[in-house]
Amino acid sequence: MDRKPAASDPPPQIAKNKDAAPFCHALANHLTYSVGKDHFTATPRDWFFALAHVTRDQLTGRWMETMRRYYRADAKRIYYLSMEFLIGRSLTNSLLNIGHLDRCHQAALDAGLDLDMAREMEPDAALGNGGLGRLAACFLDSMATLDLPSYGYGIRYEYGMFNQRIENGWQVEHPDNWLRYGNPWEFPRPEVLYPVKFYGRALEYVGEDGSPHHHWVDTEDVMAMAYDTPVPGYGGKSVNNMRLWSAKASRDFDLQYFNEGNYIKAVEDKNQSENLSKVLYPDDTTAMGRELRLKQQYFFVSASLQDMFYRFNKFHKNFDELPDKVAIQLNDTHPSIAIPELMRILLDMYHLDWDRAWNIVTRTFSYTNHTLMPEALETWPTVLFETILPRHLQIIYEINQRFLNDVRHRHPGDVELLKRMSIIDEDNGRRVRMAHLAIVGSHQVNGVAQIHTELMRQTIFRDFDRFYPGKIINITNGITPRRWLNQINPGLAGLITEHIGDDWVTHLDQLNKLKKFAADKAFQEKFRQVKQANKEALAKIIEKKLGIKVNPASLFDVQIKRIHEYKRQLLNLLHVVTLYNRIRANPTADRVPRTVIFSGKAAPGYTRAKLIIKLINDVADIVNNDPAARDLLKVVYIPNYDVTTASEIIPAADVSEQISTAGTEASGTGNMKLALNGALTIGTLDGANIEIRDEVGADNIFIFGLNAAEVAELRNKGYNPWDYYYRNEELRQVLEMIGSGFFSPDKPDRFLPIIDALTDGGDHYMLLADYAAYAECHEKIEALYRNPAEWARKAILNVAGMGKFSSDRTIREYAEKIWGVKSELSELGEG
């Protein structure tokens, strides 16, 4: 509440605005009957829960009608399997999508409620880590908006990945207990419960038909319980389902141990069972962590397939129809164990012959690859597989044997080809290559940007591309404009709608109409006012959270993404130190003030990435407290990067840092979000940067550095980072400062591992090779920033050129090229 209510105040259910009256009555009722409070005792969190329940009520009827419509049409369903769904907060997004945000605002006013304070009580749903999970969330939004029958399947992590705090400059991980106050958006389904088996052994027996069959016996079972969350499409015509699985023990506890007084032992098995859904991505640097991670993957895949079969079997008995009614998309390799699992179900439970079952499997699955780095392609030791999933390893061996026979027949005598294409890697301790399994077991494989797909065909999957011509296709990623413009940047969204109408929210290519306003002085001025207001709002957040005062008139230079060496936050930081040195050397020179903003998490076991975070914070401590830097340079590290943090930073960004080593980033979606909100990109020709350049125009993006072919050529010739070290005096000074302890006087050798990696370690991601071009490119950025009208023109053209990068376009391509599905509303003549 923004004030303490008086006893004479009217109850909140008395609405002053007739349009908001039903919403206001519902809000008062949920506060009383769902939360158990009245408006005198309610806290902001209580008001949030009441608002969430009112909104959920609005979704539920539409949700149920959507599900009934799919059943009536006997629609082919898309099942999107993903280990992550980074959906963020749901209140504002849901209200916008169903068109009730204005009514909610009015109801809040009538109730004397501080709506912003209530909304701040919603935690980000900790169901993902980064781009993979956020992409999945965008896809769910688009599938619902396009009225496509679809389900998202994943795990209901109790603790998410981790809550990142910066303590003395270091990343420190804390549990992210996002469910501690409950989750008003989900519907527990205790009746939707499936057993998931682990361990045991595979028993072979002869069936009645005389053929061999297998039975998986002596297993340890865990129960998977469903939690459903409605996913509204824009306009509210369709509300789809995200079903997440939570692990439950197959029995509560051992009563014998309990009666003997050994209470800990009594619940030990129960606790171990339920660990499966405790935390996102356990640390896989330990044997226990690796085992848990593999079990997590099978746990949600097994439950999801059982659920799909339950739905399919309601109306269909012929399994040959399965690919006509079910499309399963594997979001990266994490769910690819679904391929042998579906084979196991068809072979062992329904006794189909191998060829018939394999035909069904390969027509049902498709696989999205998200990485070009061989070391990032998931593999599992066969020993671990044999222990946890013995029957699946048998099936994988059989898949591999049959596949290699096909390869051998088409390429006789080519032993090296067989080794390269085998699902089993024999050279590194016998491991299952999950990407190879996904490719062999899918009818279509897609990359997520043009260059990514081309490099897949030329490098890591070259042999498969030759063996399966046309199987590997490109579908460039996209983002939902509902979340990433309409919701997070209402000032810019309103300005756009005022000039071209609101069709852009579902047809992002309509932004092309903004091009005619790019040189319009009045529009430029309004555009700059929106950006300035967003920068002032972010400056207040930074001061409140971190105690750092930044200049809102400065250039906001933003790099927000997972901390990883290939994303090259370190290259950005080397340039920051260069700018600092230039200020110290010539403090009276006329300079463009700059605020450099970092945010992102490092994996808990990734020591080098965590050291980079420490270096960023140590540099910030020196720079921000040096009077010479004044308002000319500030460095800010915003901790605990998540969807909400991104939504605060992105609308305020002037410059978008997309500087990965060319040939390493699959696509990126942060580049799309920032450009859509009027930031100018500085980037390499990597991932979707290339397509952004093509759409917004080469003159309206800042490209620097080696391209993918030049990176490969330089590696082949023999890259020596010392050449660049000695050639560039500014670079040498920066590296010597970092290595000598200038930024770490308490421990001068703290950052020597970073310097060693960049020099004697070979500088794998070629920061030193790209440094001079990067610094020169930033000089061009500063020169442009001195011309506000020209900067605004280019920023407007960036927004206008982003129509291609809607996830609606992406999902239409999946539907047409891979899934073979259409909108159910259009099929029924309803849309």
mmCIF file of C-alpha atoms in Angstrom, residues 565 570 574 608 718-728 731-740 751-769 771:
data_model
loop_
_atom_site.group_PDB
_atom_site.id
_atom_site.type_symbol
_atom_site.label_atom_id
_atom_site.label_comp_id
_atom_site.label_asym_id
_atom_site.label_seq_id
_atom_site.Cartn_x
_atom_site.Cartn_y
_atom_site.Cartn_z
ATOM 1 C CA GLU A 565 35.568 -16.674 -22.373
ATOM 2 C CA LEU A 570 37.434 -9.571 -21.167
ATOM 3 C CA LEU A 574 40.656 -4.360 -21.837
ATOM 4 C CA ARG A 608 38.302 -18.547 -15.268
ATOM 5 C CA GLY A 718 49.740 -20.481 -36.323
ATOM 6 C CA TYR A 719 48.360 -17.652 -34.209
ATOM 7 C CA ASN A 720 50.915 -15.986 -31.913
ATOM 8 C CA PRO A 721 49.324 -13.506 -29.469
ATOM 9 C CA TRP A 722 52.757 -12.119 -28.553
ATOM 10 C CA ASP A 723 52.912 -10.517 -32.016
ATOM 11 C CA TYR A 724 49.940 -8.346 -31.113
ATOM 12 C CA TYR A 725 51.216 -7.743 -27.596
ATOM 13 C CA TYR A 726 54.458 -6.175 -28.814
ATOM 14 C CA ARG A 727 52.831 -4.407 -31.758
ATOM 15 C CA ASN A 728 50.337 -2.349 -29.708
ATOM 16 C CA LEU A 731 47.378 -3.099 -25.285
ATOM 17 C CA ARG A 732 50.741 -3.920 -23.708
ATOM 18 C CA GLN A 733 50.207 -1.276 -21.027
ATOM 19 C CA VAL A 734 46.762 -2.654 -20.164
ATOM 20 C CA LEU A 735 48.001 -6.237 -19.849
ATOM 21 C CA GLU A 736 50.984 -5.193 -17.742
ATOM 22 C CA MET A 737 48.727 -3.230 -15.381
ATOM 23 C CA ILE A 738 46.429 -6.223 -14.890
ATOM 24 C CA GLY A 739 49.291 -8.692 -14.544
ATOM 25 C CA SER A 740 51.324 -6.572 -12.140
ATOM 26 C CA PHE A 751 45.045 -12.032 -12.396
ATOM 27 C CA LEU A 752 48.205 -13.644 -13.760
ATOM 28 C CA PRO A 753 46.159 -16.691 -14.922
ATOM 29 C CA ILE A 754 44.188 -14.369 -17.204
ATOM 30 C CA ILE A 755 47.344 -12.790 -18.635
ATOM 31 C CA ASP A 756 48.951 -16.208 -19.076
ATOM 32 C CA ALA A 757 45.883 -17.455 -20.972
ATOM 33 C CA LEU A 758 46.051 -14.442 -23.299
ATOM 34 C CA THR A 759 49.753 -14.841 -24.030
ATOM 35 C CA ASP A 760 51.552 -18.110 -23.299
ATOM 36 C CA GLY A 761 48.202 -19.935 -23.287
ATOM 37 C CA GLY A 762 47.670 -19.061 -26.935
ATOM 38 C CA ASP A 763 44.693 -16.667 -26.530
ATOM 39 C CA HIS A 764 42.252 -19.262 -27.858
ATOM 40 C CA TYR A 765 39.473 -16.728 -28.473
ATOM 41 C CA MET A 766 41.822 -14.231 -30.147
ATOM 42 C CA LEU A 767 41.168 -11.163 -28.011
ATOM 43 C CA LEU A 768 44.562 -9.682 -28.779
ATOM 44 C CA ALA A 769 44.091 -10.179 -32.533
ATOM 45 C CA TYR A 771 41.785 -5.636 -29.831
#
